[in-house]
Short mmCIF file of C-alpha atoms and ligand atoms in Angstrom, two decimals:
data_model
loop_
_atom_site.label_atom_id
_atom_site.label_comp_id
_atom_site.label_asym_id
_atom_site.label_seq_id
_atom_site.Cartn_x
_atom_site.Cartn_y
_atom_site.Cartn_z
CA MET H 1 -12.25 20.40 -10.43
CA ALA H 2 -10.00 17.79 -11.72
CA CYS H 3 -11.28 15.04 -10.27
CA ALA H 4 -14.84 15.89 -9.54
CA TRP H 5 -16.49 12.58 -11.50
CA LEU H 6 -15.25 10.38 -8.50
CA ILE H 7 -18.56 9.56 -6.49
CA PHE H 8 -18.37 8.54 -3.41
CA PRO H 9 -21.34 6.49 -1.21
CA ASN H 10 -21.90 8.82 1.56
CA GLY H 11 -22.71 11.43 -1.20
CA LEU H 12 -24.40 8.73 -3.26
CA LYS H 13 -26.78 7.56 -0.40
CA MET H 14 -28.09 11.42 -0.64
CA MET H 15 -28.30 12.26 -4.10
CA SER H 16 -30.77 11.21 -6.15
CA ARG H 17 -30.97 9.01 -9.03
CA LYS H 18 -31.79 11.71 -11.16
CA LYS H 19 -28.62 13.88 -9.80
CA ILE H 20 -26.01 11.09 -10.22
CA LEU H 21 -27.00 11.14 -13.92
CA LEU H 22 -27.19 14.45 -14.24
CA LEU H 23 -23.68 14.66 -12.81
CA PHE H 24 -22.44 11.69 -15.13
CA LEU H 25 -23.54 13.81 -18.13
CA LEU H 26 -22.14 16.99 -17.13
CA ALA H 27 -18.40 14.48 -17.02
CA PHE H 28 -19.57 12.67 -19.90
CA SER H 29 -19.89 15.79 -21.96
CA THR H 30 -16.82 17.43 -20.73
CA GLY H 31 -15.00 14.91 -22.51
CA THR H 32 -12.87 11.74 -21.11
CA LEU H 33 -9.93 13.26 -22.93
CA LEU H 34 -10.24 16.37 -21.85
CA LEU H 35 -10.50 15.19 -18.25
CA ARG H 36 -7.59 13.07 -17.85
CA GLN H 37 -5.42 15.80 -19.60
CA SER H 38 -6.90 18.75 -17.32
CA VAL H 39 -6.02 16.11 -14.76
CA HIS H 40 -2.42 15.83 -15.79
CA PHE H 41 -2.10 19.52 -16.74
CA SER H 42 -2.63 20.78 -13.03
CA TRP H 43 -0.18 18.03 -11.13
CA PHE H 44 2.65 17.82 -13.75
CA PRO H 45 4.92 20.46 -14.70
CA LYS H 46 6.18 19.46 -18.00
CA SER H 47 5.93 16.70 -20.52
CA PRO H 48 8.79 14.36 -20.74
CA PRO H 49 12.02 14.71 -23.36
CA PHE H 50 11.12 13.12 -26.21
CA SER H 51 12.53 9.53 -26.10
CA CYS H 52 11.47 9.13 -22.35
CA ALA H 53 7.92 7.09 -21.12
CA PRO H 54 4.99 9.56 -21.45
CA TRP H 55 3.57 10.61 -18.32
CA VAL H 56 0.36 9.49 -19.32
CA SER H 57 0.77 5.99 -20.57
CA PRO H 58 -0.07 5.10 -24.34
CA HIS H 59 -0.78 1.53 -23.64
CA PRO H 60 -3.74 -0.40 -21.54
CA LYS H 61 -3.70 0.12 -18.09
CA HIS H 62 -3.21 -3.28 -16.32
CA THR H 63 -5.62 -3.34 -13.75
CA ALA H 64 -4.99 -6.65 -11.90
CA VAL H 65 -2.76 -6.18 -8.97
CA ALA H 66 -2.42 -8.37 -5.91
CA PHE H 67 0.27 -6.39 -3.33
CA LEU H 68 1.49 -8.16 -0.65
CA LYS H 69 1.71 -5.41 2.16
CA THR H 70 4.47 -6.27 4.05
CA HIS H 71 4.57 -4.70 7.92
CA LYS H 72 6.65 -1.43 8.57
CA THR H 73 7.71 -0.90 5.08
CA ALA H 74 6.01 2.57 3.73
CA SER H 75 3.16 -0.58 2.32
CA THR H 76 0.46 1.76 3.71
CA THR H 77 1.32 4.27 1.37
CA VAL H 78 1.13 1.82 -1.38
CA GLN H 79 -1.79 0.30 -0.47
CA ASN H 80 -3.38 3.86 -0.24
CA LEU H 81 -2.44 4.70 -3.91
CA LEU H 82 -3.51 1.14 -5.38
CA PHE H 83 -6.89 1.89 -3.37
CA ARG H 84 -7.32 5.31 -5.03
CA PHE H 85 -6.38 3.61 -8.00
CA ALA H 86 -8.92 1.19 -7.94
CA GLU H 87 -11.75 3.49 -7.10
CA ARG H 88 -10.82 5.54 -9.96
CA HIS H 89 -10.87 2.92 -12.63
CA ASN H 90 -13.67 1.16 -11.10
CA VAL H 91 -11.66 -2.19 -9.75
CA THR H 92 -13.16 -4.59 -7.45
CA VAL H 93 -10.58 -4.48 -4.52
CA ALA H 94 -10.71 -7.63 -2.44
CA LEU H 95 -11.23 -6.83 1.66
CA PRO H 96 -11.24 -8.85 4.66
CA HIS H 97 -14.01 -9.97 6.24
CA HIS H 98 -15.25 -8.27 9.25
CA ALA H 99 -13.95 -11.38 11.44
CA CYS H 100 -10.46 -10.50 10.19
CA ASP H 101 -10.30 -7.13 10.80
CA HIS H 102 -8.67 -4.86 8.37
CA GLN H 103 -6.22 -7.74 7.74
CA PHE H 104 -6.95 -10.96 6.26
CA CYS H 105 -6.49 -12.35 9.45
CA TYR H 106 -3.14 -12.24 9.70
CA PRO H 107 -1.04 -13.84 11.11
CA HIS H 108 -2.77 -17.12 9.51
CA ASN H 109 -1.79 -18.10 6.32
CA PHE H 110 -4.08 -16.38 3.89
CA SER H 111 -7.23 -18.23 2.69
CA ALA H 112 -9.93 -17.17 0.07
CA ARG H 113 -12.43 -17.66 2.99
CA PHE H 114 -10.95 -14.35 4.59
CA VAL H 115 -12.44 -12.22 1.63
CA HIS H 116 -15.52 -10.83 2.34
CA PRO H 117 -18.17 -11.73 -0.39
CA TYR H 118 -19.25 -8.04 -1.22
CA THR H 119 -15.87 -7.92 -3.13
CA ILE H 120 -15.51 -11.00 -5.10
CA PRO H 121 -14.56 -11.40 -7.63
CA PRO H 122 -11.45 -8.89 -6.85
CA ARG H 123 -8.96 -7.56 -9.34
CA LEU H 124 -7.22 -6.10 -6.91
CA ILE H 125 -6.05 -7.27 -3.62
CA ALA H 126 -3.42 -4.94 -0.94
CA SER H 127 -4.33 -5.70 2.40
CA HIS H 128 -2.07 -7.39 5.28
CA LEU H 129 -1.98 -11.11 4.44
CA ARG H 130 0.58 -13.86 4.55
CA PHE H 131 1.38 -15.08 1.60
CA ASN H 132 -0.08 -18.34 0.57
CA HIS H 133 0.39 -18.11 -3.61
CA ASP H 134 -2.15 -21.30 -4.11
CA GLU H 135 -5.31 -19.36 -2.34
CA LEU H 136 -4.47 -15.78 -4.29
CA ARG H 137 -4.17 -17.81 -7.38
CA HIS H 138 -7.73 -19.37 -7.27
CA LEU H 139 -9.15 -15.85 -5.92
CA MET H 140 -7.13 -13.63 -8.25
CA PRO H 141 -7.68 -13.22 -11.93
CA ASN H 142 -5.23 -15.30 -14.19
CA ASP H 143 -3.45 -12.18 -15.33
CA THR H 144 -2.57 -10.74 -12.24
CA VAL H 145 0.63 -9.23 -11.47
CA TYR H 146 2.24 -9.76 -7.92
CA ILE H 147 4.19 -6.91 -6.42
CA THR H 148 5.46 -6.25 -2.87
CA ILE H 149 7.58 -3.93 -0.92
CA LEU H 150 11.05 -4.84 1.42
CA ARG H 151 12.58 -2.40 3.49
CA GLU H 152 16.54 -2.73 4.85
CA PRO H 153 16.17 -4.57 7.60
CA VAL H 154 17.79 -2.55 10.68
CA ALA H 155 15.64 0.42 9.76
CA MET H 156 12.13 -2.00 9.69
CA PHE H 157 13.52 -3.85 13.16
CA GLU H 158 13.86 -0.77 14.71
CA SER H 159 10.40 0.22 13.64
CA LEU H 160 9.08 -3.07 14.21
CA PHE H 161 10.20 -3.15 17.65
CA SER H 162 8.98 0.51 18.67
CA TYR H 163 5.22 0.05 17.13
CA TYR H 164 4.60 -3.38 18.53
CA ASN H 165 6.05 -2.94 21.67
CA GLN H 166 2.98 -3.85 23.65
CA TYR H 167 1.54 -6.15 21.12
CA CYS H 168 4.95 -8.75 20.46
CA PRO H 169 5.61 -10.88 23.79
CA ALA H 170 8.94 -11.24 22.83
CA PHE H 171 9.35 -7.07 23.34
CA ARG H 172 7.01 -7.03 25.95
CA ARG H 173 9.35 -8.98 28.09
CA VAL H 174 12.34 -7.27 27.67
CA PRO H 175 13.56 -4.81 30.67
CA ASN H 176 12.88 -1.36 30.47
CA GLY H 177 11.71 -1.75 26.98
CA SER H 178 15.36 -1.92 25.67
CA MET H 179 15.99 -2.83 22.28
CA GLU H 180 19.73 -3.54 22.92
CA ILE H 181 18.95 -5.72 25.83
CA PHE H 182 17.01 -7.49 23.71
CA LEU H 183 19.61 -7.78 20.96
CA ASN H 184 22.12 -8.82 23.43
CA ASN H 185 20.10 -12.20 23.97
CA PRO H 186 17.24 -12.41 21.87
CA SER H 187 16.48 -16.47 22.37
CA GLN H 188 16.14 -15.20 25.99
CA TYR H 189 13.04 -13.24 25.29
CA TYR H 190 12.10 -14.91 22.15
CA ARG H 191 9.79 -17.68 21.91
CA SER H 192 8.24 -18.47 18.13
CA HIS H 193 5.35 -20.22 19.23
CA GLU H 194 3.65 -17.52 20.77
CA LYS H 195 0.77 -15.36 19.05
CA TYR H 196 2.78 -12.01 17.28
CA ALA H 197 5.90 -13.82 17.06
CA MET H 198 6.69 -12.99 13.42
CA TYR H 199 6.99 -9.16 14.14
CA ALA H 200 10.31 -9.90 16.06
CA HIS H 201 12.03 -12.25 13.92
CA ASN H 202 12.86 -12.60 10.13
CA THR H 203 9.10 -10.95 9.43
CA LEU H 204 9.87 -10.46 6.07
CA VAL H 205 10.33 -14.20 5.48
CA TYR H 206 6.97 -14.93 7.31
CA ASP H 207 5.20 -12.40 5.40
CA LEU H 208 6.21 -13.71 2.01
CA GLY H 209 5.17 -17.39 3.44
CA GLY H 210 8.62 -18.48 4.12
CA ASP H 211 9.76 -19.98 7.12
CA PRO H 212 11.45 -17.60 9.98
CA GLU H 213 12.86 -20.17 11.85
CA HIS H 214 14.70 -22.08 9.28
CA ASN H 215 18.28 -22.30 9.95
CA PRO H 216 20.32 -19.51 8.37
CA GLU H 217 23.19 -21.82 8.12
CA ASP H 218 21.25 -24.04 5.93
CA SER H 219 22.39 -22.37 2.21
CA THR H 220 20.12 -24.16 0.39
CA TYR H 221 16.99 -22.57 1.82
CA LEU H 222 17.18 -19.04 0.83
CA PRO H 223 18.05 -19.55 -2.64
CA LYS H 224 15.44 -21.77 -3.20
CA PHE H 225 12.75 -19.54 -1.28
CA ILE H 226 14.02 -16.52 -3.45
CA ARG H 227 13.62 -18.37 -6.39
CA GLN H 228 10.16 -18.91 -5.93
CA ILE H 229 9.22 -15.35 -5.20
CA GLU H 230 11.10 -14.37 -8.22
CA GLY H 231 8.91 -17.09 -10.09
CA ILE H 232 5.82 -15.00 -8.70
CA PHE H 233 6.70 -11.09 -8.21
CA SER H 234 7.12 -9.31 -11.08
CA LEU H 235 8.29 -6.31 -9.18
CA VAL H 236 10.00 -6.25 -5.36
CA MET H 237 9.90 -2.40 -4.35
CA LEU H 238 12.10 -1.05 -1.94
CA ALA H 239 11.04 1.48 1.02
CA GLU H 240 14.64 3.19 0.64
CA TYR H 241 14.32 3.77 -2.87
CA PHE H 242 10.07 4.46 -2.78
CA ASP H 243 9.82 7.16 -6.03
CA GLU H 244 12.18 4.98 -8.09
CA SER H 245 10.15 1.86 -7.07
CA LEU H 246 6.97 3.65 -7.93
CA VAL H 247 8.68 4.58 -11.36
CA LEU H 248 9.20 0.70 -11.94
CA LEU H 249 5.44 0.12 -10.85
CA ARG H 250 4.27 2.46 -13.04
CA HIS H 251 6.27 1.09 -16.21
CA LEU H 252 5.43 -2.64 -15.53
CA LEU H 253 1.44 -1.83 -15.19
CA ALA H 254 1.30 0.74 -17.75
CA TRP H 255 0.33 3.56 -15.57
CA ASP H 256 0.23 7.27 -15.73
CA LEU H 257 2.39 9.44 -13.55
CA GLU H 258 -0.91 10.55 -11.93
CA ASP H 259 -1.52 6.99 -10.74
CA ILE H 260 1.33 6.81 -8.55
CA LEU H 261 1.21 10.61 -6.64
CA TYR H 262 0.98 10.05 -3.07
CA VAL H 263 1.61 11.58 0.69
CA LYS H 264 3.56 9.30 3.11
CA LEU H 265 1.32 7.81 5.49
CA ASN H 266 1.46 5.80 8.92
CA MET H 267 4.44 7.59 10.26
CA ARG H 268 5.93 7.79 13.69
CA SER H 269 6.89 11.29 15.30
CA LEU H 270 10.55 11.61 15.58
CA GLU H 271 10.10 11.02 19.42
CA SER H 272 9.13 7.74 18.54
CA LYS H 273 12.07 6.55 16.71
CA LEU H 274 15.11 5.11 18.45
CA ASN H 275 18.36 6.36 16.51
CA ILE H 276 20.26 3.47 15.85
CA SER H 277 23.99 4.93 15.32
CA SER H 278 25.61 2.05 16.45
CA ALA H 279 27.21 -0.44 13.56
CA HIS H 280 27.39 -2.85 16.66
CA VAL H 281 23.53 -2.76 17.12
CA ALA H 282 22.94 -2.88 13.26
CA ALA H 283 25.54 -6.12 12.97
CA GLN H 284 23.16 -7.35 15.80
CA ILE H 285 20.01 -6.78 14.10
CA ARG H 286 20.93 -8.11 10.70
CA ALA H 287 22.61 -11.59 12.98
CA TRP H 288 19.21 -11.94 14.20
CA ASN H 289 17.32 -11.57 11.28
CA ALA H 290 19.54 -12.85 8.70
CA LEU H 291 17.30 -14.32 6.57
CA ASP H 292 15.48 -11.01 6.04
CA ALA H 293 18.94 -9.72 5.38
CA ALA H 294 20.03 -11.79 2.87
CA LEU H 295 16.68 -11.54 1.37
CA TYR H 296 16.83 -7.63 1.29
CA ASP H 297 20.50 -7.91 0.11
CA HIS H 298 19.40 -10.02 -3.18
CA PHE H 299 16.58 -7.73 -4.01
CA ASN H 300 18.55 -4.64 -3.42
CA ALA H 301 21.06 -5.97 -5.89
CA THR H 302 17.78 -7.26 -8.69
CA PHE H 303 16.68 -3.63 -8.00
CA TRP H 304 19.50 -1.46 -9.10
CA LYS H 305 20.08 -4.15 -11.99
CA LYS H 306 16.53 -3.59 -13.21
CA LEU H 307 17.00 0.23 -12.64
CA SER H 308 20.50 0.33 -14.09
CA LYS H 309 18.64 -0.74 -17.60
CA MET H 310 16.46 2.29 -18.02
CA ASP H 311 17.74 5.61 -19.58
CA GLN H 312 19.38 7.13 -16.73
CA GLY H 313 18.21 10.63 -17.74
CA CYS H 314 14.89 9.74 -18.04
CA LEU H 315 14.68 7.83 -14.83
CA GLN H 316 16.08 11.00 -13.02
CA LYS H 317 13.52 13.19 -14.66
CA GLU H 318 10.49 10.59 -13.99
CA VAL H 319 11.39 11.02 -10.28
CA ARG H 320 11.73 14.37 -10.48
CA ALA H 321 8.49 15.26 -12.05
CA LEU H 322 6.83 12.32 -9.77
CA HIS H 323 8.25 14.50 -6.51
CA GLN H 324 7.16 17.66 -7.92
CA ALA H 325 3.58 16.33 -9.01
CA CYS H 326 3.40 15.18 -5.34
CA GLU H 327 4.42 18.57 -3.84
CA ARG H 328 1.63 20.54 -5.93
CA LEU H 329 -0.83 18.13 -5.15
CA ALA H 330 0.08 18.43 -1.40
CA ARG H 331 0.18 21.90 -1.84
CA HIS H 332 -3.32 21.93 -2.80
CA CYS H 333 -4.74 19.80 -0.62
CA PHE H 334 -3.32 21.57 2.66
CA ARG H 335 -2.78 24.84 1.22
CA GLY H 336 0.60 24.91 1.87
CA GLN H 337 3.15 22.43 3.63
CA PRO H 338 1.44 19.23 4.98
CA GLN H 339 1.62 19.35 8.76
CA LEU H 340 2.41 16.11 10.52
CA ARG H 341 -0.18 16.17 13.55
CA PRO H 342 -0.35 13.67 16.25
CA ALA H 343 -3.75 12.01 16.17
CA MET H 344 -5.62 13.43 18.96
CA GLN H 345 -5.12 16.90 16.95
CA ILE H 346 -6.35 15.97 13.92
CA LYS H 347 -9.99 17.34 13.93
CA ASN H 348 -11.52 14.88 11.18
CA LYS H 349 -11.91 11.49 13.04
CA ASP H 350 -11.74 10.25 9.60
CA LEU H 351 -8.05 11.43 9.52
CA ARG H 352 -6.82 9.64 12.49
CA PRO H 353 -4.44 7.28 12.46
CA TRP H 354 -4.68 4.01 14.35
CA GLN H 355 -2.09 3.95 17.39
CA PRO H 356 -0.87 0.71 18.28
CA SER H 357 0.23 1.71 22.02
CA ALA H 358 0.94 4.64 24.43
CA LYS H 359 4.05 4.73 24.06
CA VAL H 360 4.23 5.20 19.78
CA ASP H 361 2.83 8.25 18.29
CA ILE H 362 1.50 7.67 14.51
CA VAL H 363 1.28 10.96 13.22
CA GLY H 364 -1.31 12.00 10.54
CA TYR H 365 -2.53 14.90 8.56
CA ASP H 366 -5.52 17.20 8.80
CA LEU H 367 -7.09 18.94 5.72
CA PRO H 368 -8.49 22.22 5.54
CA GLY H 369 -12.09 22.84 5.13
CA SER H 370 -14.66 20.58 6.25
CA GLY H 371 -17.93 18.47 5.54
CA PRO H 372 -19.00 19.33 2.04
CA HIS H 373 -15.56 21.75 1.48
CA LEU H 374 -13.20 18.90 1.78
CA ASP H 375 -11.78 17.77 -1.60
CA GLU H 376 -12.77 14.20 -1.78
CA GLN H 377 -9.36 13.42 -3.81
CA CYS H 378 -7.30 14.80 -0.86
CA LEU H 379 -9.58 13.01 1.71
CA LYS H 380 -8.15 9.64 0.15
CA LEU H 381 -4.79 10.93 -0.13
CA VAL H 382 -4.54 10.92 3.73
CA MET H 383 -6.97 8.55 4.73
CA PRO H 384 -5.39 6.09 7.10
CA GLU H 385 -5.57 2.58 6.42
CA VAL H 386 -8.21 1.37 8.44
CA GLN H 387 -10.75 3.74 7.60
CA TYR H 388 -10.23 3.46 4.01
CA SER H 389 -10.81 -0.19 4.32
CA ARG H 390 -13.77 0.11 5.89
CA TYR H 391 -15.35 3.09 3.52
CA LEU H 392 -14.31 0.97 0.82
CA LEU H 393 -16.20 -1.93 2.23
CA ARG H 394 -18.94 -0.16 2.37
CA LYS H 395 -19.31 1.36 -0.96
CA GLN H 396 -18.44 -2.13 -2.75
CA SER H 397 -21.30 -3.53 -0.62
CA LEU H 398 -23.77 -1.15 -1.63
CA LYS H 399 -22.95 -1.48 -5.13
CA ASN H 400 -23.17 -5.47 -4.57
CA ARG H 401 -25.91 -5.68 -2.97
CA ARG H 402 -28.17 -2.94 -5.08
CA ARG H 403 -27.01 -4.40 -8.42
CA VAL H 404 -27.16 -0.95 -9.85
CA VAL H 405 -27.64 -1.53 -13.79
CA PRO H 406 -25.92 1.68 -15.43
CA HIS H 407 -28.12 3.31 -17.74
CA ARG H 408 -26.94 2.63 -21.20
CA PRO H 409 -26.36 5.79 -23.05
CA LEU H 410 -24.92 7.37 -19.80
CA SER H 411 -23.19 4.45 -18.69
CA PRO H 412 -20.11 5.37 -16.36
CA GLN H 413 -17.94 3.41 -18.06
CA GLY H 414 -17.70 6.20 -20.77
CA LEU H 415 -15.79 8.03 -18.29
CA LEU H 416 -13.16 5.62 -17.73
CA PRO H 417 -10.70 4.29 -20.33
CA PRO H 418 -12.35 1.40 -22.47
CA PRO H 419 -11.82 -1.93 -20.61
CA ARG H 420 -8.53 -3.41 -21.35
CA HIS H 421 -9.38 -7.03 -19.76
CA PRO H 422 -12.12 -9.20 -18.87
CA ALA H 423 -14.82 -7.13 -17.29
CA ILE H 424 -15.41 -7.60 -13.88
CA LYS H 425 -18.44 -9.88 -13.03
CA ALA H 426 -20.91 -8.78 -11.17
CA SER H 427 -21.59 -11.53 -7.95
C1 LIG W 501 1.22 -21.79 6.44
O1 LIG W 501 2.16 -21.85 5.45
C2 LIG W 501 3.68 -21.98 5.77
C3 LIG W 501 4.52 -22.04 4.62
O2 LIG W 501 3.96 -22.06 3.87
C4 LIG W 501 3.19 -23.95 6.37
O3 LIG W 501 4.77 -24.26 6.68
C5 LIG W 501 2.43 -23.65 7.57
O4 LIG W 501 2.21 -25.61 7.75
C6 LIG W 501 1.28 -23.35 7.47
N1 LIG W 501 0.51 -23.50 8.21
C7 LIG W 501 -0.95 -23.89 8.27
C8 LIG W 501 -1.55 -23.47 9.42
O5 LIG W 501 -1.35 -24.50 7.34
C1 LIG W 502 -7.78 -16.49 -18.29
O1 LIG W 502 -9.33 -16.19 -17.95
C2 LIG W 502 -9.99 -15.73 -18.76
C3 LIG W 502 -11.32 -15.74 -18.33
O2 LIG W 502 -11.34 -16.05 -16.99
C4 LIG W 502 -9.99 -17.15 -19.83
O3 LIG W 502 -10.56 -16.74 -20.72
C5 LIG W 502 -8.20 -17.35 -20.31
O4 LIG W 502 -8.19 -18.53 -21.38
C6 LIG W 502 -7.68 -17.49 -19.00
N1 LIG W 502 -6.30 -17.20 -19.83
C7 LIG W 502 -5.21 -18.48 -19.43
C8 LIG W 502 -4.05 -18.49 -19.73
O5 LIG W 502 -5.38 -19.40 -18.47
C1 LIG W 503 16.16 -0.02 33.73
O1 LIG W 503 16.23 1.17 33.86
C2 LIG W 503 16.45 1.41 35.11
C3 LIG W 503 16.25 3.17 35.37
O2 LIG W 503 16.60 3.74 34.23
C4 LIG W 503 18.06 1.28 35.61
O3 LIG W 503 18.24 1.42 36.87
C5 LIG W 503 18.08 0.01 35.27
O4 LIG W 503 19.52 -0.95 35.46
C6 LIG W 503 17.61 -0.76 33.72
N1 LIG W 503 17.72 -2.36 33.83
C7 LIG W 503 18.29 -3.01 32.84
C8 LIG W 503 18.23 -4.20 32.96
O5 LIG W 503 19.21 -2.63 32.03
C1 LIG W 504 16.25 10.66 17.36
O1 LIG W 504 16.62 11.57 16.88
C2 LIG W 504 15.81 12.74 16.38
C3 LIG W 504 16.56 13.58 15.97
O2 LIG W 504 17.78 13.35 15.27
C4 LIG W 504 15.22 13.30 18.00
O3 LIG W 504 14.52 13.85 17.40
C5 LIG W 504 14.66 12.12 18.57
O4 LIG W 504 14.11 12.71 19.56
C6 LIG W 504 15.40 11.05 18.87
N1 LIG W 504 14.78 10.09 19.51
C7 LIG W 504 15.20 9.45 20.59
C8 LIG W 504 14.27 8.34 21.04
O5 LIG W 504 16.06 9.64 21.30
C1 LIG W 505 21.65 -1.08 -2.23
O1 LIG W 505 22.35 -1.71 -3.18
C2 LIG W 505 23.10 -0.35 -3.77
C3 LIG W 505 23.85 -0.71 -4.94
O2 LIG W 505 24.59 -1.93 -5.12
C4 LIG W 505 23.99 0.43 -2.96
O3 LIG W 505 24.62 1.42 -3.04
C5 LIG W 505 23.07 0.44 -1.49
O4 LIG W 505 23.82 0.78 -0.50
C6 LIG W 505 22.38 -0.58 -0.84
N1 LIG W 505 21.28 -0.20 -0.08
C7 LIG W 505 21.25 -0.57 0.89
C8 LIG W 505 19.63 -0.25 2.03
O5 LIG W 505 21.62 -1.42 1.64
C1 LIG W 506 -18.33 -0.18 -12.32
O1 LIG W 506 -18.02 -1.39 -12.90
C2 LIG W 506 -19.70 -2.09 -12.87
C3 LIG W 506 -19.62 -3.74 -12.88
O2 LIG W 506 -18.81 -3.23 -14.38
C4 LIG W 506 -20.84 -1.15 -13.09
O3 LIG W 506 -21.98 -1.89 -12.65
C5 LIG W 506 -20.36 0.21 -12.11
O4 LIG W 506 -21.65 1.07 -12.85
C6 LIG W 506 -19.50 0.84 -12.54
N1 LIG W 506 -19.26 2.16 -12.03
C7 LIG W 506 -18.44 3.09 -12.26
C8 LIG W 506 -18.54 4.68 -11.38
O5 LIG W 506 -18.11 3.35 -13.41
#
């Protein structure tokens, strides 16, 4: 099996040390190179044309990444991909302290105090937080690459409105839960000082650490804010152009195409979506979220500028290869087409996505097979955010508490690409 060398803590608990060593020996003897190639062989249709970036990066992969996970922007899918990367490459992921839930005490400004001690020092961070560069700089290595993802504000607001309709007091106050009624007079329902107010107004700017209440008429504020963001973030992805975003991400970090495979996570059922067909409503949403709208427009423009600098033929081929590889992986995992299911119909509890309220239906996936027959790679691919965060915390706590000293000749390092960055210090 392609990814048989992945070890999981539940299994780890049950496996004797001897067996673990045996497993390493087995994988080791198969040879790192062979293993890596066989992985690619199984998911990727063809090697790229000569002039395009190879599917397997010849450069050392960059492993220090801070992903600002914004709300309702397909960021859970990116987080899942980063978590899986971290596990495969033995990279420590900063995770929230228990008191912070699975987010870093959002909506508070991020503080390094929110990070669970067993996950320090990290090389990757990908859970919800309100951006605070000073604190992140103290926590993360100095070669950290900052990335984030934005979404077109009309679709994003619709998503926020229905997802947080029971959380956000501004939305709860609206008669009949009607988005149209809210938009006709937002200030009648919105109070900026309330808890969870940020889900109702310029949420992107809030998540990025900006001031969502700033007067959009002030023509100096946003350009300055954007310059700050551009000075920190190497890549701003866009939910609307997800595959292209991942291709840019792969090039930025010198990752393999295998490292950006995904299936979409944390989606609502079609029935839970409001259909915004009216240009009037769309304009109202943009006017109410004027800062977010201008922010998005700016980064959409720079995104396309970035893409236009690439060889268009190569870009298209890579997007297609990614798409095909994701489909192959999904066919393998689901033994056919992935079936989106309401949470209660998902048999495996570990795979049931969190439901924000009875009025919204967040759909997830079930996997064929159960127990030892479950393919671990597939399990991770569809594991919802809350469960994956808990799982990673357990795994990393186990590792840090036990202080496992790797056996020299069989060092698991041999299974991994050689270290390219300062080794992770054991805490
Ligand atoms: C959080 O960060 C914002 C933006 O930098 C700042 O204006 C605000 O005062 C901070 N809040 C607290 C409680 O520190
Ligand atoms: C980054 O950190 C490493 C190790 O912590 C240190 O050796 C190096 O000098 C630092 N580089 C910069 C540019 O600060
Ligand atoms: C709420 O819905 C009810 C029934 O559909 C309707 O009679 C009422 O006018 C609505 N309220 C508002 C404020 O639109
Ligand atoms: C929105 O449209 C889709 C299909 O176009 C439909 O299935 C869904 O029920 C609609 N949602 C609402 C709330 O009307
Ligand atoms: C993003 O920019 C491109 C290129 O200018 C444009 O075609 C597209 O409509 C924009 N997308 C959105 C969602 O605004
Ligand atoms: C991961 O790295 C840590 C610290 O460098 C090491 O102790 C551990 O054995 C490694 N595990 C694997 C599976 O490579």
